[in-house]
Amino acid sequence: QVQLVESGGGLVQAGGSMRLSCAASRNTFRANTMGWYRQAPGKQRELVATMTNGGITNYADSVKGRFTISRDNVKNTAYLQMNSLDPEDTAVYYCNLRNDVTTFIYWGQGTQVTVSS
């Protein structure tokens, strides 16, 4: 079993920055992807950014140029640096870890990010 723990959420003013962290209890998957998704009230969960253990990244168009995903494979931790935050970025942010061989996905509990105008 893998546990993911997100941290770093909170309240920030529009235009500000915030960094989220996601620590996996273990990650022994040879091919894997760690990612961030978000869900705003009344909306479906949507992709924010993903990164494979080989370093390939993918971003939602809405965050390109503002958010950066990174990961430390030794620490089994992924990060999401969020700059130029907008109230539209307000959501619960979820981290996930996908085993790219089996496609099984583990999810964290989520962390609230609120951007005030």
Backbone as XML, in Angstrom:
<?xml version="1.0"?>
<chain id="A" units="angstrom">
  <residue number="1" name="GLN">
    <atom name="N" x="0.842" y="-1.190" z="0.000"/>
    <atom name="CA" x="0.000" y="0.000" z="0.000"/>
    <atom name="C" x="0.882" y="1.246" z="0.000"/>
  </residue>
  <residue number="2" name="VAL">
    <atom name="N" x="0.470" y="2.238" z="-0.754"/>
    <atom name="CA" x="1.206" y="3.495" z="-0.843"/>
    <atom name="C" x="0.334" y="4.601" z="-0.263"/>
  </residue>
  <residue number="3" name="GLN">
    <atom name="N" x="0.924" y="5.409" z="0.560"/>
    <atom name="CA" x="0.217" y="6.579" z="1.090"/>
    <atom name="C" x="0.857" y="7.839" z="0.558"/>
  </residue>
  <residue number="4" name="LEU">
    <atom name="N" x="0.027" y="8.785" z="0.180"/>
    <atom name="CA" x="0.490" y="10.074" z="-0.303"/>
    <atom name="C" x="-0.004" y="11.151" z="0.653"/>
  </residue>
  <residue number="5" name="VAL">
    <atom name="N" x="0.894" y="12.032" z="1.049"/>
    <atom name="CA" x="0.535" y="13.103" z="1.967"/>
    <atom name="C" x="0.901" y="14.431" z="1.332"/>
  </residue>
  <residue number="6" name="GLU">
    <atom name="N" x="-0.129" y="15.247" z="1.098"/>
    <atom name="CA" x="0.095" y="16.574" z="0.538"/>
    <atom name="C" x="0.278" y="17.587" z="1.668"/>
  </residue>
  <residue number="7" name="SER">
    <atom name="N" x="1.025" y="18.632" z="1.381"/>
    <atom name="CA" x="1.182" y="19.732" z="2.326"/>
    <atom name="C" x="1.463" y="21.009" z="1.552"/>
  </residue>
  <residue number="8" name="GLY">
    <atom name="N" x="1.282" y="22.129" z="2.229"/>
    <atom name="CA" x="1.632" y="23.411" z="1.636"/>
    <atom name="C" x="0.458" y="24.253" z="1.198"/>
  </residue>
  <residue number="9" name="GLY">
    <atom name="N" x="-0.756" y="23.751" z="1.329"/>
    <atom name="CA" x="-1.915" y="24.546" z="0.936"/>
    <atom name="C" x="-2.206" y="25.651" z="1.925"/>
  </residue>
  <residue number="10" name="GLY">
    <atom name="N" x="-3.198" y="26.479" z="1.598"/>
    <atom name="CA" x="-3.576" y="27.565" z="2.479"/>
    <atom name="C" x="-4.202" y="28.695" z="1.713"/>
  </residue>
  <residue number="11" name="LEU">
    <atom name="N" x="-4.114" y="29.884" z="2.290"/>
    <atom name="CA" x="-4.713" y="31.077" z="1.719"/>
    <atom name="C" x="-3.616" y="31.999" z="1.205"/>
  </residue>
  <residue number="12" name="VAL">
    <atom name="N" x="-3.798" y="32.502" z="0.002"/>
    <atom name="CA" x="-2.824" y="33.418" z="-0.585"/>
    <atom name="C" x="-3.578" y="34.479" z="-1.382"/>
  </residue>
  <residue number="13" name="GLN">
    <atom name="N" x="-3.003" y="35.643" z="-1.504"/>
    <atom name="CA" x="-3.625" y="36.711" z="-2.295"/>
    <atom name="C" x="-3.342" y="36.493" z="-3.783"/>
  </residue>
  <residue number="14" name="ALA">
    <atom name="N" x="-4.212" y="37.017" z="-4.599"/>
    <atom name="CA" x="-4.016" y="36.947" z="-6.044"/>
    <atom name="C" x="-2.667" y="37.563" z="-6.412"/>
  </residue>
  <residue number="15" name="GLY">
    <atom name="N" x="-1.983" y="36.890" z="-7.318"/>
    <atom name="CA" x="-0.654" y="37.323" z="-7.720"/>
    <atom name="C" x="0.466" y="36.705" z="-6.904"/>
  </residue>
  <residue number="16" name="GLY">
    <atom name="N" x="0.098" y="36.050" z="-5.818"/>
    <atom name="CA" x="1.093" y="35.449" z="-4.943"/>
    <atom name="C" x="1.540" y="34.077" z="-5.411"/>
  </residue>
  <residue number="17" name="SER">
    <atom name="N" x="2.379" y="33.459" z="-4.588"/>
    <atom name="CA" x="2.947" y="32.155" z="-4.910"/>
    <atom name="C" x="2.722" y="31.183" z="-3.762"/>
  </residue>
  <residue number="18" name="MET">
    <atom name="N" x="2.790" y="29.915" z="-4.111"/>
    <atom name="CA" x="2.631" y="28.862" z="-3.111"/>
    <atom name="C" x="3.281" y="27.601" z="-3.658"/>
  </residue>
  <residue number="19" name="ARG">
    <atom name="N" x="3.854" y="26.788" z="-2.766"/>
    <atom name="CA" x="4.436" y="25.517" z="-3.187"/>
    <atom name="C" x="3.775" y="24.377" z="-2.438"/>
  </residue>
  <residue number="20" name="LEU">
    <atom name="N" x="3.305" y="23.424" z="-3.183"/>
    <atom name="CA" x="2.725" y="22.218" z="-2.615"/>
    <atom name="C" x="3.745" y="21.083" z="-2.666"/>
  </residue>
  <residue number="21" name="SER">
    <atom name="N" x="3.663" y="20.210" z="-1.676"/>
    <atom name="CA" x="4.523" y="19.029" z="-1.637"/>
    <atom name="C" x="3.663" y="17.784" z="-1.507"/>
  </residue>
  <residue number="22" name="CYS">
    <atom name="N" x="4.147" y="16.700" z="-2.060"/>
    <atom name="CA" x="3.447" y="15.424" z="-1.966"/>
    <atom name="C" x="4.485" y="14.344" z="-1.700"/>
  </residue>
  <residue number="23" name="ALA">
    <atom name="N" x="4.416" y="13.755" z="-0.516"/>
    <atom name="CA" x="5.372" y="12.718" z="-0.131"/>
    <atom name="C" x="4.711" y="11.352" z="-0.220"/>
  </residue>
  <residue number="24" name="ALA">
    <atom name="N" x="5.337" y="10.455" z="-0.953"/>
    <atom name="CA" x="4.841" y="9.073" z="-1.069"/>
    <atom name="C" x="5.566" y="8.197" z="-0.051"/>
  </residue>
  <residue number="25" name="SER">
    <atom name="N" x="4.809" y="7.322" z="0.598"/>
    <atom name="CA" x="5.410" y="6.451" z="1.620"/>
    <atom name="C" x="6.418" y="5.491" z="0.993"/>
  </residue>
  <residue number="26" name="ARG">
    <atom name="N" x="6.205" y="5.141" z="-0.240"/>
    <atom name="CA" x="7.161" y="4.336" z="-0.974"/>
    <atom name="C" x="6.871" y="4.482" z="-2.463"/>
  </residue>
  <residue number="27" name="ASN">
    <atom name="N" x="7.864" y="4.237" z="-3.248"/>
    <atom name="CA" x="7.677" y="4.288" z="-4.702"/>
    <atom name="C" x="8.732" y="3.402" z="-5.329"/>
  </residue>
  <residue number="28" name="THR">
    <atom name="N" x="8.349" y="2.151" z="-5.466"/>
    <atom name="CA" x="9.284" y="1.183" z="-6.032"/>
    <atom name="C" x="8.928" y="0.831" z="-7.464"/>
  </residue>
  <residue number="29" name="PHE">
    <atom name="N" x="8.057" y="1.644" z="-8.052"/>
    <atom name="CA" x="7.595" y="1.347" z="-9.408"/>
    <atom name="C" x="8.634" y="1.815" z="-10.407"/>
  </residue>
  <residue number="30" name="ARG">
    <atom name="N" x="9.064" y="0.923" z="-11.269"/>
    <atom name="CA" x="10.121" y="1.263" z="-12.200"/>
    <atom name="C" x="9.709" y="2.396" z="-13.128"/>
  </residue>
  <residue number="31" name="ALA">
    <atom name="N" x="8.495" y="2.344" z="-13.597"/>
    <atom name="CA" x="7.953" y="3.406" z="-14.449"/>
    <atom name="C" x="6.753" y="4.002" z="-13.733"/>
  </residue>
  <residue number="32" name="ASN">
    <atom name="N" x="6.834" y="5.263" z="-13.424"/>
    <atom name="CA" x="5.735" y="5.862" z="-12.688"/>
    <atom name="C" x="5.590" y="7.339" z="-13.014"/>
  </residue>
  <residue number="33" name="THR">
    <atom name="N" x="4.433" y="7.851" z="-12.745"/>
    <atom name="CA" x="4.127" y="9.263" z="-12.957"/>
    <atom name="C" x="3.520" y="9.832" z="-11.684"/>
  </residue>
  <residue number="34" name="MET">
    <atom name="N" x="4.018" y="10.966" z="-11.271"/>
    <atom name="CA" x="3.401" y="11.685" z="-10.159"/>
    <atom name="C" x="2.726" y="12.910" z="-10.734"/>
  </residue>
  <residue number="35" name="GLY">
    <atom name="N" x="1.573" y="13.229" z="-10.191"/>
    <atom name="CA" x="0.821" y="14.336" z="-10.766"/>
    <atom name="C" x="0.008" y="15.097" z="-9.754"/>
  </residue>
  <residue number="36" name="TRP">
    <atom name="N" x="-0.431" y="16.243" z="-10.186"/>
    <atom name="CA" x="-1.318" y="17.101" z="-9.401"/>
    <atom name="C" x="-2.604" y="17.323" z="-10.190"/>
  </residue>
  <residue number="37" name="TYR">
    <atom name="N" x="-3.711" y="17.184" z="-9.483"/>
    <atom name="CA" x="-5.035" y="17.452" z="-10.031"/>
    <atom name="C" x="-5.729" y="18.399" z="-9.069"/>
  </residue>
  <residue number="38" name="ARG">
    <atom name="N" x="-6.794" y="19.039" z="-9.541"/>
    <atom name="CA" x="-7.526" y="19.928" z="-8.639"/>
    <atom name="C" x="-9.021" y="19.828" z="-8.912"/>
  </residue>
  <residue number="39" name="GLN">
    <atom name="N" x="-9.775" y="20.150" z="-7.876"/>
    <atom name="CA" x="-11.224" y="20.129" z="-8.000"/>
    <atom name="C" x="-11.790" y="21.341" z="-7.284"/>
  </residue>
  <residue number="40" name="ALA">
    <atom name="N" x="-12.428" y="22.197" z="-8.056"/>
    <atom name="CA" x="-13.089" y="23.372" z="-7.514"/>
    <atom name="C" x="-14.534" y="23.013" z="-7.186"/>
  </residue>
  <residue number="41" name="PRO">
    <atom name="N" x="-15.178" y="23.758" z="-6.303"/>
    <atom name="CA" x="-16.571" y="23.465" z="-5.935"/>
    <atom name="C" x="-17.469" y="23.432" z="-7.162"/>
  </residue>
  <residue number="42" name="GLY">
    <atom name="N" x="-18.238" y="22.369" z="-7.279"/>
    <atom name="CA" x="-19.176" y="22.245" z="-8.381"/>
    <atom name="C" x="-18.555" y="21.853" z="-9.705"/>
  </residue>
  <residue number="43" name="LYS">
    <atom name="N" x="-17.266" y="21.567" z="-9.714"/>
    <atom name="CA" x="-16.589" y="21.212" z="-10.965"/>
    <atom name="C" x="-15.961" y="19.830" z="-10.848"/>
  </residue>
  <residue number="44" name="GLN">
    <atom name="N" x="-15.625" y="19.267" z="-11.999"/>
    <atom name="CA" x="-14.957" y="17.976" z="-12.013"/>
    <atom name="C" x="-13.478" y="18.141" z="-11.707"/>
  </residue>
  <residue number="45" name="ARG">
    <atom name="N" x="-12.898" y="17.058" z="-11.211"/>
    <atom name="CA" x="-11.458" y="17.073" z="-10.976"/>
    <atom name="C" x="-10.738" y="17.185" z="-12.320"/>
  </residue>
  <residue number="46" name="GLU">
    <atom name="N" x="-9.723" y="18.020" z="-12.357"/>
    <atom name="CA" x="-9.007" y="18.254" z="-13.609"/>
    <atom name="C" x="-7.505" y="18.153" z="-13.416"/>
  </residue>
  <residue number="47" name="LEU">
    <atom name="N" x="-6.852" y="17.808" z="-14.501"/>
    <atom name="CA" x="-5.400" y="17.722" z="-14.500"/>
    <atom name="C" x="-4.788" y="19.101" z="-14.300"/>
  </residue>
  <residue number="48" name="VAL">
    <atom name="N" x="-3.734" y="19.155" z="-13.498"/>
    <atom name="CA" x="-2.926" y="20.363" z="-13.379"/>
    <atom name="C" x="-1.573" y="20.128" z="-14.044"/>
  </residue>
  <residue number="49" name="ALA">
    <atom name="N" x="-0.867" y="19.115" z="-13.563"/>
    <atom name="CA" x="0.456" y="18.814" z="-14.117"/>
    <atom name="C" x="0.877" y="17.411" z="-13.717"/>
  </residue>
  <residue number="50" name="THR">
    <atom name="N" x="1.660" y="16.774" z="-14.574"/>
    <atom name="CA" x="2.208" y="15.461" z="-14.257"/>
    <atom name="C" x="3.678" y="15.418" z="-14.655"/>
  </residue>
  <residue number="51" name="MET">
    <atom name="N" x="4.384" y="14.481" z="-14.046"/>
    <atom name="CA" x="5.805" y="14.315" z="-14.366"/>
    <atom name="C" x="6.176" y="12.853" z="-14.198"/>
  </residue>
  <residue number="52" name="THR">
    <atom name="N" x="6.773" y="12.266" z="-15.225"/>
    <atom name="CA" x="7.212" y="10.883" z="-15.122"/>
    <atom name="C" x="8.524" y="10.809" z="-14.341"/>
  </residue>
  <residue number="53" name="ASN">
    <atom name="N" x="8.888" y="9.605" z="-13.943"/>
    <atom name="CA" x="10.168" y="9.481" z="-13.231"/>
    <atom name="C" x="11.343" y="9.713" z="-14.173"/>
  </residue>
  <residue number="54" name="GLY">
    <atom name="N" x="11.061" y="9.755" z="-15.469"/>
    <atom name="CA" x="12.093" y="10.102" z="-16.437"/>
    <atom name="C" x="12.167" y="11.581" z="-16.730"/>
  </residue>
  <residue number="55" name="GLY">
    <atom name="N" x="11.268" y="12.353" z="-16.142"/>
    <atom name="CA" x="11.331" y="13.798" z="-16.289"/>
    <atom name="C" x="10.411" y="14.412" z="-17.325"/>
  </residue>
  <residue number="56" name="ILE">
    <atom name="N" x="9.563" y="13.611" z="-17.933"/>
    <atom name="CA" x="8.633" y="14.156" z="-18.935"/>
    <atom name="C" x="7.452" y="14.807" z="-18.212"/>
  </residue>
  <residue number="57" name="THR">
    <atom name="N" x="7.168" y="16.051" z="-18.593"/>
    <atom name="CA" x="6.104" y="16.800" z="-17.937"/>
    <atom name="C" x="4.930" y="17.060" z="-18.877"/>
  </residue>
  <residue number="58" name="ASN">
    <atom name="N" x="3.797" y="17.315" z="-18.256"/>
    <atom name="CA" x="2.579" y="17.666" z="-18.980"/>
    <atom name="C" x="1.814" y="18.658" z="-18.122"/>
  </residue>
  <residue number="59" name="TYR">
    <atom name="N" x="1.327" y="19.728" z="-18.733"/>
    <atom name="CA" x="0.623" y="20.771" z="-17.997"/>
    <atom name="C" x="-0.726" y="21.074" z="-18.640"/>
  </residue>
  <residue number="60" name="ALA">
    <atom name="N" x="-1.674" y="21.441" z="-17.802"/>
    <atom name="CA" x="-2.919" y="21.995" z="-18.323"/>
    <atom name="C" x="-2.613" y="23.362" z="-18.930"/>
  </residue>
  <residue number="61" name="ASP">
    <atom name="N" x="-3.331" y="23.704" z="-19.991"/>
    <atom name="CA" x="-3.085" y="24.988" z="-20.642"/>
    <atom name="C" x="-3.266" y="26.152" z="-19.682"/>
  </residue>
  <residue number="62" name="SER">
    <atom name="N" x="-4.189" y="26.010" z="-18.748"/>
    <atom name="CA" x="-4.521" y="27.107" z="-17.839"/>
    <atom name="C" x="-3.402" y="27.439" z="-16.864"/>
  </residue>
  <residue number="63" name="VAL">
    <atom name="N" x="-2.435" y="26.533" z="-16.699"/>
    <atom name="CA" x="-1.362" y="26.780" z="-15.727"/>
    <atom name="C" x="0.012" y="26.892" z="-16.378"/>
  </residue>
  <residue number="64" name="LYS">
    <atom name="N" x="0.086" y="26.666" z="-17.669"/>
    <atom name="CA" x="1.386" y="26.754" z="-18.354"/>
    <atom name="C" x="1.997" y="28.134" z="-18.174"/>
  </residue>
  <residue number="65" name="GLY">
    <atom name="N" x="3.279" y="28.141" z="-17.831"/>
    <atom name="CA" x="3.972" y="29.398" z="-17.619"/>
    <atom name="C" x="3.826" y="29.953" z="-16.217"/>
  </residue>
  <residue number="66" name="ARG">
    <atom name="N" x="2.923" y="29.387" z="-15.426"/>
    <atom name="CA" x="2.719" y="29.852" z="-14.049"/>
    <atom name="C" x="3.081" y="28.785" z="-13.029"/>
  </residue>
  <residue number="67" name="PHE">
    <atom name="N" x="2.788" y="27.538" z="-13.339"/>
    <atom name="CA" x="3.036" y="26.436" z="-12.400"/>
    <atom name="C" x="4.188" y="25.580" z="-12.916"/>
  </residue>
  <residue number="68" name="THR">
    <atom name="N" x="4.948" y="25.032" z="-11.979"/>
    <atom name="CA" x="6.039" y="24.135" z="-12.332"/>
    <atom name="C" x="5.995" y="22.905" z="-11.441"/>
  </residue>
  <residue number="69" name="ILE">
    <atom name="N" x="5.979" y="21.751" z="-12.067"/>
    <atom name="CA" x="6.032" y="20.503" z="-11.315"/>
    <atom name="C" x="7.475" y="20.011" z="-11.286"/>
  </residue>
  <residue number="70" name="SER">
    <atom name="N" x="7.862" y="19.452" z="-10.157"/>
    <atom name="CA" x="9.182" y="18.850" z="-10.042"/>
    <atom name="C" x="9.071" y="17.667" z="-9.085"/>
  </residue>
  <residue number="71" name="ARG">
    <atom name="N" x="10.119" y="16.879" z="-9.045"/>
    <atom name="CA" x="10.092" y="15.748" z="-8.129"/>
    <atom name="C" x="11.496" y="15.366" z="-7.715"/>
  </residue>
  <residue number="72" name="ASP">
    <atom name="N" x="11.577" y="14.806" z="-6.527"/>
    <atom name="CA" x="12.821" y="14.284" z="-5.984"/>
    <atom name="C" x="12.619" y="12.779" z="-5.859"/>
  </residue>
  <residue number="73" name="ASN">
    <atom name="N" x="13.194" y="12.022" z="-6.775"/>
    <atom name="CA" x="12.953" y="10.584" z="-6.808"/>
    <atom name="C" x="13.598" y="9.862" z="-5.620"/>
  </residue>
  <residue number="74" name="VAL">
    <atom name="N" x="14.600" y="10.455" z="-5.035"/>
    <atom name="CA" x="15.224" y="9.842" z="-3.845"/>
    <atom name="C" x="14.287" y="9.979" z="-2.648"/>
  </residue>
  <residue number="75" name="LYS">
    <atom name="N" x="13.647" y="11.125" z="-2.537"/>
    <atom name="CA" x="12.737" y="11.372" z="-1.412"/>
    <atom name="C" x="11.298" y="10.935" z="-1.712"/>
  </residue>
  <residue number="76" name="ASN">
    <atom name="N" x="11.059" y="10.430" z="-2.923"/>
    <atom name="CA" x="9.690" y="10.032" z="-3.325"/>
    <atom name="C" x="8.708" y="11.182" z="-3.122"/>
  </residue>
  <residue number="77" name="THR">
    <atom name="N" x="9.121" y="12.368" z="-3.501"/>
    <atom name="CA" x="8.316" y="13.560" z="-3.264"/>
    <atom name="C" x="8.155" y="14.348" z="-4.556"/>
  </residue>
  <residue number="78" name="ALA">
    <atom name="N" x="6.941" y="14.840" z="-4.768"/>
    <atom name="CA" x="6.663" y="15.722" z="-5.895"/>
    <atom name="C" x="6.296" y="17.094" z="-5.358"/>
  </residue>
  <residue number="79" name="TYR">
    <atom name="N" x="6.576" y="18.098" z="-6.153"/>
    <atom name="CA" x="6.307" y="19.474" z="-5.758"/>
    <atom name="C" x="5.518" y="20.167" z="-6.866"/>
  </residue>
  <residue number="80" name="LEU">
    <atom name="N" x="4.752" y="21.161" z="-6.471"/>
    <atom name="CA" x="4.076" y="22.019" z="-7.437"/>
    <atom name="C" x="4.307" y="23.457" z="-7.012"/>
  </residue>
  <residue number="81" name="GLN">
    <atom name="N" x="5.136" y="24.153" z="-7.767"/>
    <atom name="CA" x="5.374" y="25.572" z="-7.520"/>
    <atom name="C" x="4.345" y="26.362" z="-8.308"/>
  </residue>
  <residue number="82" name="MET">
    <atom name="N" x="3.571" y="27.156" z="-7.620"/>
    <atom name="CA" x="2.487" y="27.917" z="-8.244"/>
    <atom name="C" x="2.768" y="29.404" z="-8.090"/>
  </residue>
  <residue number="83" name="ASN">
    <atom name="N" x="2.911" y="30.083" z="-9.210"/>
    <atom name="CA" x="3.156" y="31.520" z="-9.220"/>
    <atom name="C" x="2.005" y="32.249" z="-9.914"/>
  </residue>
  <residue number="84" name="SER">
    <atom name="N" x="1.942" y="33.541" z="-9.702"/>
    <atom name="CA" x="0.903" y="34.371" z="-10.319"/>
    <atom name="C" x="-0.477" y="33.757" z="-10.109"/>
  </residue>
  <residue number="85" name="LEU">
    <atom name="N" x="-0.755" y="33.408" z="-8.883"/>
    <atom name="CA" x="-2.013" y="32.732" z="-8.581"/>
    <atom name="C" x="-3.204" y="33.653" z="-8.809"/>
  </residue>
  <residue number="86" name="ASP">
    <atom name="N" x="-4.272" y="33.043" z="-9.260"/>
    <atom name="CA" x="-5.521" y="33.737" z="-9.593"/>
    <atom name="C" x="-6.655" y="33.113" z="-8.785"/>
  </residue>
  <residue number="87" name="PRO">
    <atom name="N" x="-7.689" y="33.876" z="-8.451"/>
    <atom name="CA" x="-8.816" y="33.263" z="-7.737"/>
    <atom name="C" x="-9.385" y="32.027" z="-8.440"/>
  </residue>
  <residue number="88" name="GLU">
    <atom name="N" x="-9.236" y="31.947" z="-9.750"/>
    <atom name="CA" x="-9.702" y="30.771" z="-10.487"/>
    <atom name="C" x="-8.895" y="29.518" z="-10.138"/>
  </residue>
  <residue number="89" name="ASP">
    <atom name="N" x="-7.761" y="29.684" z="-9.502"/>
    <atom name="CA" x="-6.947" y="28.533" z="-9.084"/>
    <atom name="C" x="-7.421" y="27.945" z="-7.755"/>
  </residue>
  <residue number="90" name="THR">
    <atom name="N" x="-8.383" y="28.577" z="-7.130"/>
    <atom name="CA" x="-8.912" y="28.075" z="-5.866"/>
    <atom name="C" x="-9.540" y="26.699" z="-6.067"/>
  </residue>
  <residue number="91" name="ALA">
    <atom name="N" x="-9.078" y="25.740" z="-5.284"/>
    <atom name="CA" x="-9.550" y="24.360" z="-5.420"/>
    <atom name="C" x="-8.893" y="23.499" z="-4.353"/>
  </residue>
  <residue number="92" name="VAL">
    <atom name="N" x="-9.363" y="22.284" z="-4.255"/>
    <atom name="CA" x="-8.637" y="21.267" z="-3.500"/>
    <atom name="C" x="-7.668" y="20.612" z="-4.471"/>
  </residue>
  <residue number="93" name="TYR">
    <atom name="N" x="-6.412" y="20.585" z="-4.100"/>
    <atom name="CA" x="-5.371" y="20.022" z="-4.959"/>
    <atom name="C" x="-5.015" y="18.627" z="-4.459"/>
  </residue>
  <residue number="94" name="TYR">
    <atom name="N" x="-5.052" y="17.691" z="-5.382"/>
    <atom name="CA" x="-4.778" y="16.297" z="-5.067"/>
    <atom name="C" x="-3.504" y="15.844" z="-5.776"/>
  </residue>
  <residue number="95" name="CYS">
    <atom name="N" x="-2.742" y="15.078" z="-5.058"/>
    <atom name="CA" x="-1.548" y="14.464" z="-5.626"/>
    <atom name="C" x="-1.874" y="13.017" z="-5.976"/>
  </residue>
  <residue number="96" name="ASN">
    <atom name="N" x="-1.267" y="12.518" z="-7.049"/>
    <atom name="CA" x="-1.396" y="11.098" z="-7.293"/>
    <atom name="C" x="-0.096" y="10.489" z="-7.775"/>
  </residue>
  <residue number="97" name="LEU">
    <atom name="N" x="-0.026" y="9.185" z="-7.633"/>
    <atom name="CA" x="1.116" y="8.406" z="-8.093"/>
    <atom name="C" x="0.557" y="7.261" z="-8.924"/>
  </residue>
  <residue number="98" name="ARG">
    <atom name="N" x="0.987" y="7.187" z="-10.159"/>
    <atom name="CA" x="0.505" y="6.128" z="-11.045"/>
    <atom name="C" x="1.627" y="5.168" z="-11.383"/>
  </residue>
  <residue number="99" name="ASN">
    <atom name="N" x="1.350" y="3.891" z="-11.182"/>
    <atom name="CA" x="2.244" y="2.837" z="-11.646"/>
    <atom name="C" x="2.005" y="2.706" z="-13.154"/>
  </residue>
  <residue number="100" name="ASP">
    <atom name="N" x="2.977" y="3.095" z="-13.951"/>
    <atom name="CA" x="2.766" y="3.141" z="-15.394"/>
    <atom name="C" x="2.743" y="1.759" z="-16.047"/>
  </residue>
  <residue number="101" name="VAL">
    <atom name="N" x="3.086" y="0.718" z="-15.287"/>
    <atom name="CA" x="3.014" y="-0.641" z="-15.835"/>
    <atom name="C" x="1.608" y="-1.207" z="-15.640"/>
  </residue>
  <residue number="102" name="THR">
    <atom name="N" x="1.081" y="-1.083" z="-14.443"/>
    <atom name="CA" x="-0.240" y="-1.620" z="-14.136"/>
    <atom name="C" x="-1.349" y="-0.587" z="-14.310"/>
  </residue>
  <residue number="103" name="THR">
    <atom name="N" x="-0.973" y="0.674" z="-14.408"/>
    <atom name="CA" x="-1.865" y="1.847" z="-14.469"/>
    <atom name="C" x="-2.657" y="2.052" z="-13.186"/>
  </residue>
  <residue number="104" name="PHE">
    <atom name="N" x="-2.297" y="1.371" z="-12.112"/>
    <atom name="CA" x="-2.975" y="1.603" z="-10.835"/>
    <atom name="C" x="-2.565" y="2.965" z="-10.309"/>
  </residue>
  <residue number="105" name="ILE">
    <atom name="N" x="-3.522" y="3.677" z="-9.748"/>
    <atom name="CA" x="-3.287" y="5.043" z="-9.268"/>
    <atom name="C" x="-3.584" y="5.152" z="-7.789"/>
  </residue>
  <residue number="106" name="TYR">
    <atom name="N" x="-2.672" y="5.768" z="-7.090"/>
    <atom name="CA" x="-2.859" y="6.099" z="-5.681"/>
    <atom name="C" x="-3.131" y="7.596" z="-5.572"/>
  </residue>
  <residue number="107" name="TRP">
    <atom name="N" x="-4.033" y="7.953" z="-4.649"/>
    <atom name="CA" x="-4.393" y="9.362" z="-4.462"/>
    <atom name="C" x="-4.113" y="9.815" z="-3.034"/>
  </residue>
  <residue number="108" name="GLY">
    <atom name="N" x="-3.749" y="11.071" z="-2.910"/>
    <atom name="CA" x="-3.647" y="11.683" z="-1.606"/>
    <atom name="C" x="-5.004" y="12.204" z="-1.164"/>
  </residue>
  <residue number="109" name="GLN">
    <atom name="N" x="-5.041" y="12.767" z="0.043"/>
    <atom name="CA" x="-6.300" y="13.246" z="0.618"/>
    <atom name="C" x="-6.670" y="14.630" z="0.111"/>
  </residue>
  <residue number="110" name="GLY">
    <atom name="N" x="-5.730" y="15.346" z="-0.424"/>
    <atom name="CA" x="-5.996" y="16.684" z="-0.946"/>
    <atom name="C" x="-5.620" y="17.778" z="0.028"/>
  </residue>
  <residue number="111" name="THR">
    <atom name="N" x="-5.301" y="18.932" z="-0.525"/>
    <atom name="CA" x="-4.992" y="20.101" z="0.280"/>
    <atom name="C" x="-5.683" y="21.313" z="-0.343"/>
  </residue>
  <residue number="112" name="GLN">
    <atom name="N" x="-6.293" y="22.127" z="0.494"/>
    <atom name="CA" x="-7.064" y="23.272" z="0.010"/>
    <atom name="C" x="-6.142" y="24.434" z="-0.331"/>
  </residue>
  <residue number="113" name="VAL">
    <atom name="N" x="-6.354" y="24.991" z="-1.514"/>
    <atom name="CA" x="-5.676" y="26.216" z="-1.923"/>
    <atom name="C" x="-6.754" y="27.254" z="-2.201"/>
  </residue>
  <residue number="114" name="THR">
    <atom name="N" x="-6.660" y="28.373" z="-1.506"/>
    <atom name="CA" x="-7.629" y="29.443" z="-1.683"/>
    <atom name="C" x="-6.884" y="30.715" z="-2.075"/>
  </residue>
  <residue number="115" name="VAL">
    <atom name="N" x="-7.289" y="31.295" z="-3.194"/>
    <atom name="CA" x="-6.667" y="32.523" z="-3.689"/>
    <atom name="C" x="-7.693" y="33.642" z="-3.573"/>
  </residue>
  <residue number="116" name="SER">
    <atom name="N" x="-7.367" y="34.634" z="-2.771"/>
    <atom name="CA" x="-8.288" y="35.741" z="-2.558"/>
    <atom name="C" x="-8.003" y="36.874" z="-3.545"/>
  </residue>
  <residue number="117" name="SER">
    <atom name="N" x="-9.055" y="37.565" z="-3.922"/>
    <atom name="CA" x="-8.893" y="38.663" z="-4.902"/>
    <atom name="C" x="-8.640" y="39.991" z="-4.206"/>
  </residue>
</chain>
